[in-house]
């Protein structure tokens, strides 16, 4: 029997997210961002959160809306600033939010390491830059590496194209991005999907995230988001 809960509402899906949680949020810009789950988390009220994502929000929707609501204490990401990241920018300049920059490949690998049970790993990215200051380094085969530790989440919020009754997930093109590694790296993985099909209808060769990694699934209406109030 599947351990995955198939839920009727977004609010039910995000129940129990505790204050102070580390939340992994999928998406590369708007592609694959779990907008509905983020909106549900805002309604749910959890605060003092550490958010791990590729970037720090766009416009006033999705992750930016969570930041604007004052629920986030720290952001761990690889790309915090762009032309429409004004919500994060204003919070950071005002000293109301902390930031940890992680190179994009390192970010993905640190979450993959958490899911794979790897205690730490050495990586050359960032060596000789401020990102490696004060960090343990080691020379291996004549090349310098910096020690990286896994990033594990209390909760992962991800978006997928379809799920089946067992919680197996398939993604749509670039919307896949960080979803698969985040699903393995969190204690509780919550997925919003555009549709749920009967178990057995998904091609097993197309399943990217097996249901064993997915705790809750909720179907949401497919929609296209635009930046609101961009300036």
Tab-separated table of N, CA, C and O in Angstrom, residues 86-202:
chain	number	residue	atom	x	y	z
A	86	UNK	N	12.825	42.492	-6.401
A	86	UNK	CA	12.845	43.672	-5.537
A	86	UNK	C	12.354	43.381	-4.123
A	86	UNK	O	12.749	44.055	-3.178
A	87	UNK	N	11.504	42.376	-3.936
A	87	UNK	CA	11.039	42.060	-2.579
A	87	UNK	C	12.214	41.599	-1.731
A	87	UNK	O	12.467	42.122	-0.639
A	88	UNK	N	12.978	40.617	-2.246
A	88	UNK	CA	14.147	40.162	-1.504
A	88	UNK	C	15.149	41.294	-1.329
A	88	UNK	O	15.705	41.479	-0.240
A	89	UNK	N	15.398	42.049	-2.376
A	89	UNK	CA	16.400	43.111	-2.331
A	89	UNK	C	16.095	44.114	-1.222
A	89	UNK	O	16.986	44.502	-0.447
A	90	UNK	N	14.842	44.510	-1.120
A	90	UNK	CA	14.456	45.489	-0.097
A	90	UNK	C	14.588	44.899	1.306
A	90	UNK	O	15.054	45.574	2.237
A	91	UNK	N	14.200	43.649	1.476
A	91	UNK	CA	14.334	43.006	2.786
A	91	UNK	C	15.799	42.866	3.188
A	91	UNK	O	16.169	43.101	4.342
A	92	UNK	N	16.634	42.482	2.229
A	92	UNK	CA	18.045	42.269	2.531
A	92	UNK	C	18.738	43.583	2.873
A	92	UNK	O	19.513	43.660	3.836
A	93	UNK	N	18.457	44.620	2.114
A	93	UNK	CA	19.074	45.915	2.379
A	93	UNK	C	18.632	46.484	3.726
A	93	UNK	O	19.376	47.225	4.374
A	94	UNK	N	17.428	46.107	4.159
A	94	UNK	CA	16.920	46.579	5.447
A	94	UNK	C	17.373	45.699	6.612
A	94	UNK	O	17.034	45.978	7.765
A	95	UNK	N	18.152	44.656	6.318
A	95	UNK	CA	18.648	43.765	7.368
A	95	UNK	C	17.582	42.873	7.962
A	95	UNK	O	17.733	42.376	9.085
A	96	UNK	N	16.519	42.615	7.192
A	96	UNK	CA	15.398	41.826	7.717
A	96	UNK	C	15.432	40.382	7.256
A	96	UNK	O	14.529	39.611	7.580
A	97	UNK	N	16.464	40.005	6.511
A	97	UNK	CA	16.561	38.627	6.037
A	97	UNK	C	18.028	38.281	5.841
A	97	UNK	O	18.835	39.135	5.469
A	98	UNK	N	18.395	37.035	6.135
A	98	UNK	CA	19.765	36.561	5.956
A	98	UNK	C	19.875	35.844	4.618
A	98	UNK	O	18.897	35.303	4.089
A	99	UNK	N	21.101	35.800	4.101
A	99	UNK	CA	21.347	35.183	2.801
A	99	UNK	C	22.597	34.321	2.862
A	99	UNK	O	23.621	34.724	3.408
A	100	UNK	N	22.488	33.132	2.288
A	100	UNK	CA	23.658	32.274	2.060
A	100	UNK	C	23.700	31.937	0.575
A	100	UNK	O	22.770	31.333	0.039
A	101	UNK	N	24.779	32.359	-0.086
A	101	UNK	CA	24.951	32.089	-1.508
A	101	UNK	C	25.634	30.736	-1.687
A	101	UNK	O	26.664	30.461	-1.064
A	102	UNK	N	25.069	29.900	-2.543
A	102	UNK	CA	25.647	28.593	-2.867
A	102	UNK	C	25.670	28.461	-4.386
A	102	UNK	O	24.630	28.631	-5.027
A	103	UNK	N	26.826	28.174	-4.985
A	103	UNK	CA	26.848	27.972	-6.436
A	103	UNK	C	25.804	26.943	-6.862
A	103	UNK	O	25.550	25.970	-6.138
A	104	UNK	N	25.232	27.142	-8.029
A	104	UNK	CA	24.059	26.358	-8.431
A	104	UNK	C	24.317	24.844	-8.429
A	104	UNK	O	23.509	24.066	-7.920
A	105	UNK	N	25.427	24.425	-9.000
A	105	UNK	CA	25.739	22.996	-9.004
A	105	UNK	C	25.941	22.455	-7.601
A	105	UNK	O	25.518	21.330	-7.287
A	106	UNK	N	26.602	23.236	-6.754
A	106	UNK	CA	26.797	22.826	-5.361
A	106	UNK	C	25.460	22.706	-4.641
A	106	UNK	O	25.255	21.799	-3.826
A	107	UNK	N	24.538	23.636	-4.932
A	107	UNK	CA	23.230	23.595	-4.294
A	107	UNK	C	22.519	22.284	-4.616
A	107	UNK	O	22.005	21.599	-3.722
A	108	UNK	N	22.507	21.926	-5.891
A	108	UNK	CA	21.862	20.675	-6.299
A	108	UNK	C	22.567	19.469	-5.678
A	108	UNK	O	21.919	18.538	-5.185
A	109	UNK	N	23.894	19.476	-5.690
A	109	UNK	CA	24.636	18.323	-5.179
A	109	UNK	C	24.526	18.200	-3.668
A	109	UNK	O	24.490	17.089	-3.131
A	110	UNK	N	24.449	19.320	-2.961
A	110	UNK	CA	24.299	19.250	-1.504
A	110	UNK	C	22.948	18.641	-1.123
A	110	UNK	O	22.853	17.889	-0.154
A	111	UNK	N	21.911	18.945	-1.888
A	111	UNK	CA	20.622	18.311	-1.622
A	111	UNK	C	20.630	16.846	-2.057
A	111	UNK	O	20.065	15.986	-1.371
A	112	UNK	N	21.274	16.559	-3.175
A	112	UNK	CA	21.376	15.159	-3.600
A	112	UNK	C	22.126	14.342	-2.564
A	112	UNK	O	21.756	13.195	-2.260
A	113	UNK	N	23.179	14.932	-1.985
A	113	UNK	CA	23.943	14.236	-0.951
A	113	UNK	C	23.082	13.933	0.262
A	113	UNK	O	23.179	12.854	0.863
A	114	UNK	N	22.227	14.875	0.629
A	114	UNK	CA	21.332	14.630	1.766
A	114	UNK	C	20.424	13.441	1.486
A	114	UNK	O	20.215	12.581	2.342
A	115	UNK	N	19.881	13.382	0.263
A	115	UNK	CA	18.997	12.278	-0.080
A	115	UNK	C	19.714	10.949	-0.188
A	115	UNK	O	19.121	9.890	0.047
A	116	UNK	N	21.003	10.974	-0.536
A	116	UNK	CA	21.777	9.748	-0.722
A	116	UNK	C	22.476	9.294	0.556
A	116	UNK	O	23.141	8.255	0.554
A	117	UNK	N	22.362	10.089	1.625
A	117	UNK	CA	23.013	9.710	2.881
A	117	UNK	C	24.509	9.954	2.894
A	117	UNK	O	25.235	9.303	3.652
A	118	UNK	N	24.971	10.879	2.081
A	118	UNK	CA	26.399	11.206	2.032
A	118	UNK	C	26.699	12.276	3.075
A	118	UNK	O	26.047	13.319	3.107
A	119	UNK	N	27.691	12.021	3.906
A	119	UNK	CA	27.966	12.917	5.029
A	119	UNK	C	28.566	14.246	4.634
A	119	UNK	O	28.299	15.270	5.270
A	120	UNK	N	29.371	14.276	3.580
A	120	UNK	CA	30.001	15.490	3.079
A	120	UNK	C	30.745	15.115	1.805
A	120	UNK	O	30.946	13.925	1.522
A	121	UNK	N	31.145	16.109	1.030
A	121	UNK	CA	31.894	15.829	-0.193
A	121	UNK	C	32.780	17.028	-0.511
A	121	UNK	O	32.528	18.145	-0.065
A	122	UNK	N	33.820	16.779	-1.294
A	122	UNK	CA	34.720	17.846	-1.731
A	122	UNK	C	34.359	18.261	-3.161
A	122	UNK	O	34.073	17.426	-4.017
A	123	UNK	N	34.388	19.593	-3.393
A	123	UNK	CA	34.015	20.136	-4.696
A	123	UNK	C	34.944	21.305	-5.031
A	123	UNK	O	35.283	22.096	-4.148
A	124	UNK	N	35.371	21.450	-6.289
A	124	UNK	CA	36.277	22.550	-6.635
A	124	UNK	C	35.580	23.890	-6.805
A	124	UNK	O	36.248	24.937	-6.771
A	125	UNK	N	34.266	23.893	-6.993
A	125	UNK	CA	33.560	25.145	-7.254
A	125	UNK	C	33.617	26.065	-6.035
A	125	UNK	O	33.283	25.653	-4.931
A	126	UNK	N	34.024	27.294	-6.247
A	126	UNK	CA	34.104	28.273	-5.171
A	126	UNK	C	35.477	28.422	-4.556
A	126	UNK	O	35.715	29.364	-3.778
A	127	UNK	N	36.401	27.510	-4.871
A	127	UNK	CA	37.760	27.607	-4.324
A	127	UNK	C	38.391	28.927	-4.765
A	127	UNK	O	38.290	29.333	-5.921
A	128	UNK	N	39.007	29.626	-3.819
A	128	UNK	CA	39.676	30.878	-4.124
A	128	UNK	C	38.754	32.083	-4.177
A	128	UNK	O	39.185	33.171	-4.537
A	129	UNK	N	37.500	31.901	-3.810
A	129	UNK	CA	36.534	33.002	-3.787
A	129	UNK	C	36.069	33.227	-2.357
A	129	UNK	O	36.290	32.394	-1.467
A	130	UNK	N	35.377	34.346	-2.097
A	130	UNK	CA	34.857	34.578	-0.743
A	130	UNK	C	33.928	33.465	-0.253
A	130	UNK	O	33.766	33.289	0.960
A	131	UNK	N	33.325	32.711	-1.164
A	131	UNK	CA	32.419	31.642	-0.745
A	131	UNK	C	33.156	30.522	-0.014
A	131	UNK	O	32.534	29.748	0.720
A	132	UNK	N	34.457	30.428	-0.204
A	132	UNK	CA	35.227	29.362	0.431
A	132	UNK	C	35.998	29.842	1.657
A	132	UNK	O	36.678	29.038	2.306
A	133	UNK	N	35.876	31.109	2.001
A	133	UNK	CA	36.636	31.636	3.139
A	133	UNK	C	36.215	30.952	4.430
A	133	UNK	O	35.024	30.804	4.722
A	134	UNK	N	37.235	30.519	5.205
A	134	UNK	CA	36.964	29.853	6.473
A	134	UNK	C	36.501	28.426	6.347
A	134	UNK	O	36.160	27.791	7.357
A	135	UNK	N	36.479	27.889	5.136
A	135	UNK	CA	36.002	26.533	4.906
A	135	UNK	C	37.179	25.567	4.814
A	135	UNK	O	38.284	25.931	4.405
A	136	UNK	N	36.933	24.331	5.152
A	136	UNK	CA	37.963	23.304	5.030
A	136	UNK	C	38.235	23.004	3.559
A	136	UNK	O	37.311	22.836	2.762
A	137	UNK	N	39.509	22.954	3.176
A	137	UNK	CA	39.893	22.613	1.812
A	137	UNK	C	40.878	21.446	1.830
A	137	UNK	O	41.494	21.147	2.857
A	138	UNK	N	40.998	20.818	0.682
A	138	UNK	CA	41.909	19.681	0.567
A	138	UNK	C	42.406	19.597	-0.872
A	138	UNK	O	41.644	19.822	-1.810
A	139	UNK	N	43.681	19.283	-1.020
A	139	UNK	CA	44.254	19.095	-2.351
A	139	UNK	C	44.177	17.620	-2.719
A	139	UNK	O	44.685	16.755	-1.997
A	140	UNK	N	43.518	17.341	-3.831
A	140	UNK	CA	43.339	15.974	-4.307
A	140	UNK	C	43.838	15.903	-5.746
A	140	UNK	O	43.349	16.624	-6.617
A	141	UNK	N	44.835	15.065	-5.961
A	141	UNK	CA	45.415	14.880	-7.298
A	141	UNK	C	45.827	16.218	-7.907
A	141	UNK	O	45.598	16.484	-9.091
A	142	UNK	N	46.406	17.081	-7.053
A	142	UNK	CA	46.937	18.342	-7.517
A	142	UNK	C	45.932	19.467	-7.659
A	142	UNK	O	46.301	20.572	-8.075
A	143	UNK	N	44.688	19.232	-7.301
A	143	UNK	CA	43.658	20.265	-7.423
A	143	UNK	C	43.031	20.526	-6.067
A	143	UNK	O	42.815	19.598	-5.276
A	144	UNK	N	42.729	21.800	-5.789
A	144	UNK	CA	42.172	22.172	-4.492
A	144	UNK	C	40.645	22.063	-4.513
A	144	UNK	O	39.987	22.469	-5.471
A	145	UNK	N	40.112	21.518	-3.430
A	145	UNK	CA	38.675	21.338	-3.277
A	145	UNK	C	38.221	21.909	-1.938
A	145	UNK	O	38.994	21.965	-0.981
A	146	UNK	N	36.948	22.290	-1.871
A	146	UNK	CA	36.367	22.783	-0.629
A	146	UNK	C	35.333	21.771	-0.143
A	146	UNK	O	34.623	21.144	-0.934
A	147	UNK	N	35.267	21.598	1.173
A	147	UNK	CA	34.348	20.629	1.758
A	147	UNK	C	32.937	21.207	1.812
A	147	UNK	O	32.720	22.320	2.298
A	148	UNK	N	31.985	20.449	1.306
A	148	UNK	CA	30.577	20.853	1.292
A	148	UNK	C	29.752	19.859	2.096
A	148	UNK	O	29.987	18.650	2.037
A	149	UNK	N	28.773	20.378	2.816
A	149	UNK	CA	27.905	19.524	3.622
A	149	UNK	C	26.509	19.454	3.007
A	149	UNK	O	26.071	20.381	2.318
A	150	UNK	N	25.789	18.371	3.255
A	150	UNK	CA	24.446	18.221	2.686
A	150	UNK	C	23.484	19.298	3.182
A	150	UNK	O	23.649	19.856	4.269
A	151	UNK	N	22.491	19.582	2.364
A	151	UNK	CA	21.380	20.443	2.757
A	151	UNK	C	20.135	19.573	2.840
A	151	UNK	O	19.673	19.046	1.833
A	152	UNK	N	19.617	19.423	4.017
A	152	UNK	CA	18.432	18.600	4.245
A	152	UNK	C	17.264	19.496	4.638
A	152	UNK	O	17.442	20.452	5.398
A	153	UNK	N	16.101	19.214	4.141
A	153	UNK	CA	14.928	20.009	4.461
A	153	UNK	C	13.982	19.293	5.406
A	153	UNK	O	13.902	18.062	5.406
A	154	UNK	N	13.289	20.070	6.216
A	154	UNK	CA	12.175	19.502	6.978
A	154	UNK	C	11.009	19.220	6.033
A	154	UNK	O	10.292	18.225	6.191
A	155	UNK	N	10.844	20.110	5.051
A	155	UNK	CA	9.748	20.016	4.091
A	155	UNK	C	10.283	20.381	2.709
A	155	UNK	O	11.126	21.264	2.588
A	156	UNK	N	9.790	19.692	1.672
A	156	UNK	CA	10.028	20.102	0.290
A	156	UNK	C	8.688	20.402	-0.352
A	156	UNK	O	7.748	19.611	-0.243
A	157	UNK	N	8.610	21.540	-1.030
A	157	UNK	CA	7.434	21.906	-1.814
A	157	UNK	C	7.844	21.877	-3.275
A	157	UNK	O	8.704	22.663	-3.695
A	158	UNK	N	7.263	20.971	-4.050
A	158	UNK	CA	7.661	20.818	-5.445
A	158	UNK	C	6.431	20.753	-6.333
A	158	UNK	O	5.310	20.537	-5.855
A	159	UNK	N	6.653	20.948	-7.629
A	159	UNK	CA	5.576	20.892	-8.616
A	159	UNK	C	5.929	19.847	-9.661
A	159	UNK	O	7.072	19.785	-10.133
A	160	UNK	N	4.962	19.014	-10.007
A	160	UNK	CA	5.167	17.999	-11.042
A	160	UNK	C	4.000	18.036	-12.024
A	160	UNK	O	2.949	18.621	-11.743
A	161	UNK	N	4.193	17.390	-13.156
A	161	UNK	CA	3.166	17.396	-14.197
A	161	UNK	C	2.014	16.437	-13.860
A	161	UNK	O	0.847	16.809	-13.906
A	162	UNK	N	2.365	15.206	-13.500
A	162	UNK	CA	1.362	14.202	-13.187
A	162	UNK	C	1.854	13.314	-12.049
A	162	UNK	O	3.050	13.128	-11.850
A	163	UNK	N	0.906	12.761	-11.312
A	163	UNK	CA	1.188	11.735	-10.305
A	163	UNK	C	0.230	10.577	-10.533
A	163	UNK	O	-0.822	10.739	-11.163
A	164	UNK	N	0.583	9.423	-10.009
A	164	UNK	CA	-0.374	8.321	-9.992
A	164	UNK	C	-0.806	8.052	-8.560
A	164	UNK	O	-0.420	8.772	-7.631
A	165	UNK	N	-1.614	7.025	-8.377
A	165	UNK	CA	-2.153	6.751	-7.055
A	165	UNK	C	-1.133	6.349	-6.019
A	165	UNK	O	-1.429	6.367	-4.821
A	166	UNK	N	0.080	5.997	-6.455
A	166	UNK	CA	1.155	5.637	-5.530
A	166	UNK	C	2.077	6.809	-5.229
A	166	UNK	O	3.031	6.664	-4.469
A	167	UNK	N	1.807	7.971	-5.846
A	167	UNK	CA	2.660	9.136	-5.610
A	167	UNK	C	3.855	9.234	-6.522
A	167	UNK	O	4.705	10.115	-6.345
A	168	UNK	N	3.953	8.342	-7.535
A	168	UNK	CA	5.032	8.458	-8.515
A	168	UNK	C	4.825	9.728	-9.343
A	168	UNK	O	3.694	10.054	-9.712
A	169	UNK	N	5.920	10.430	-9.652
A	169	UNK	CA	5.823	11.725	-10.316
A	169	UNK	C	6.537	11.743	-11.658
A	169	UNK	O	7.626	11.178	-11.811
A	170	UNK	N	5.912	12.434	-12.613
A	170	UNK	CA	6.587	12.792	-13.858
A	170	UNK	C	6.536	14.308	-13.983
A	170	UNK	O	5.615	14.958	-13.483
A	171	UNK	N	7.532	14.862	-14.649
A	171	UNK	CA	7.657	16.305	-14.777
A	171	UNK	C	7.518	16.714	-16.232
A	171	UNK	O	7.591	15.889	-17.143
A	172	UNK	N	7.348	18.009	-16.432
A	172	UNK	CA	7.228	18.532	-17.795
A	172	UNK	C	8.427	19.423	-18.120
A	172	UNK	O	8.571	20.513	-17.579
A	173	UNK	N	9.309	18.902	-18.951
A	173	UNK	CA	10.433	19.661	-19.494
A	173	UNK	C	11.235	20.364	-18.393
A	173	UNK	O	11.581	19.766	-17.391
A	174	UNK	N	11.515	21.676	-18.567
A	174	UNK	CA	12.399	22.357	-17.619
A	174	UNK	C	11.756	22.569	-16.248
A	174	UNK	O	12.452	22.934	-15.301
A	175	UNK	N	10.457	22.331	-16.136
A	175	UNK	CA	9.816	22.439	-14.828
A	175	UNK	C	10.316	21.367	-13.863
A	175	UNK	O	10.063	21.439	-12.668
A	176	UNK	N	11.040	20.415	-14.388
A	176	UNK	CA	11.615	19.352	-13.545
A	176	UNK	C	12.665	19.920	-12.589
A	176	UNK	O	12.661	19.611	-11.414
A	177	UNK	N	13.589	20.684	-13.083
A	177	UNK	CA	14.731	21.298	-12.384
A	177	UNK	C	15.092	20.661	-11.037
A	177	UNK	O	15.595	19.540	-10.996
A	178	UNK	N	14.850	21.338	-9.915
A	178	UNK	CA	15.326	20.857	-8.619
A	178	UNK	C	14.361	19.881	-7.933
A	178	UNK	O	14.676	19.360	-6.863
A	179	UNK	N	13.194	19.658	-8.524
A	179	UNK	CA	12.201	18.812	-7.876
A	179	UNK	C	12.702	17.441	-7.464
A	179	UNK	O	12.503	17.019	-6.310
A	180	UNK	N	13.370	16.693	-8.341
A	180	UNK	CA	13.795	15.347	-7.968
A	180	UNK	C	14.766	15.286	-6.792
A	180	UNK	O	14.606	14.431	-5.909
A	181	UNK	N	15.761	16.188	-6.750
A	181	UNK	CA	16.708	16.118	-5.630
A	181	UNK	C	16.069	16.615	-4.344
A	181	UNK	O	16.353	16.096	-3.258
A	182	UNK	N	15.190	17.604	-4.437
A	182	UNK	CA	14.515	18.099	-3.238
A	182	UNK	C	13.611	17.029	-2.638
A	182	UNK	O	13.512	16.906	-1.410
A	183	UNK	N	12.953	16.249	-3.497
A	183	UNK	CA	12.061	15.205	-3.005
A	183	UNK	C	12.798	14.185	-2.147
A	183	UNK	O	12.248	13.658	-1.181
A	184	UNK	N	14.056	13.913	-2.489
A	184	UNK	CA	14.817	12.922	-1.727
A	184	UNK	C	15.440	13.508	-0.463
A	184	UNK	O	15.840	12.758	0.432
A	185	UNK	N	15.551	14.838	-0.400
A	185	UNK	CA	16.329	15.482	0.663
A	185	UNK	C	15.486	15.989	1.818
A	185	UNK	O	16.030	16.558	2.764
A	186	UNK	N	14.176	15.807	1.777
A	186	UNK	CA	13.306	16.357	2.815
A	186	UNK	C	12.652	15.258	3.637
A	186	UNK	O	12.388	14.160	3.143
A	187	UNK	N	12.370	15.585	4.879
A	187	UNK	CA	11.644	14.652	5.738
A	187	UNK	C	10.214	14.458	5.235
A	187	UNK	O	9.683	13.345	5.218
A	188	UNK	N	9.582	15.552	4.806
A	188	UNK	CA	8.226	15.504	4.256
A	188	UNK	C	8.221	16.190	2.900
A	188	UNK	O	8.544	17.372	2.806
A	189	UNK	N	7.874	15.454	1.846
A	189	UNK	CA	7.812	16.009	0.502
A	189	UNK	C	6.359	16.159	0.081
A	189	UNK	O	5.574	15.210	0.136
A	190	UNK	N	6.014	17.373	-0.339
A	190	UNK	CA	4.654	17.707	-0.744
A	190	UNK	C	4.698	18.154	-2.199
A	190	UNK	O	5.442	19.069	-2.552
A	191	UNK	N	3.897	17.516	-3.040
A	191	UNK	CA	3.901	17.816	-4.466
A	191	UNK	C	2.540	18.303	-4.925
A	191	UNK	O	1.516	17.688	-4.611
A	192	UNK	N	2.536	19.406	-5.667
A	192	UNK	CA	1.336	19.804	-6.379
A	192	UNK	C	1.475	19.315	-7.810
A	192	UNK	O	2.548	19.370	-8.405
A	193	UNK	N	0.395	18.788	-8.369
A	193	UNK	CA	0.450	18.208	-9.707
A	193	UNK	C	-0.738	18.701	-10.528
A	193	UNK	O	-1.779	19.074	-9.985
A	194	UNK	N	-0.580	18.675	-11.846
A	194	UNK	CA	-1.655	19.092	-12.720
A	194	UNK	C	-2.716	18.032	-12.912
A	194	UNK	O	-3.816	18.319	-13.388
A	195	UNK	N	-2.415	16.786	-12.559
A	195	UNK	CA	-3.389	15.715	-12.683
A	195	UNK	C	-2.914	14.468	-11.976
A	195	UNK	O	-1.713	14.260	-11.787
A	196	UNK	N	-3.860	13.637	-11.548
A	196	UNK	CA	-3.561	12.361	-10.906
A	196	UNK	C	-4.224	11.263	-11.725
A	196	UNK	O	-5.431	11.314	-11.983
A	197	UNK	N	-3.433	10.273	-12.129
A	197	UNK	CA	-3.943	9.167	-12.929
A	197	UNK	C	-3.915	7.886	-12.095
A	197	UNK	O	-3.290	7.830	-11.025
A	198	UNK	N	-4.607	6.884	-12.585
A	198	UNK	CA	-4.649	5.616	-11.875
A	198	UNK	C	-3.267	4.971	-11.839
A	198	UNK	O	-2.465	5.121	-12.772
A	199	UNK	N	-2.990	4.262	-10.773
A	199	UNK	CA	-1.724	3.546	-10.666
A	199	UNK	C	-1.587	2.577	-11.833
A	199	UNK	O	-2.508	1.819	-12.140
A	200	UNK	N	-0.436	2.635	-12.494
A	200	UNK	CA	-0.201	1.800	-13.656
A	200	UNK	C	-0.310	2.547	-14.969
A	200	UNK	O	0.153	2.053	-16.008
A	201	UNK	N	-0.902	3.736	-14.951
A	201	UNK	CA	-1.056	4.501	-16.193
A	201	UNK	C	0.196	5.271	-16.580
A	201	UNK	O	0.372	5.610	-17.755
A	202	UNK	N	1.061	5.574	-15.636
A	202	UNK	CA	2.316	6.240	-15.968
A	202	UNK	C	3.312	5.217	-16.498
A	202	UNK	O	3.441	4.119	-15.946
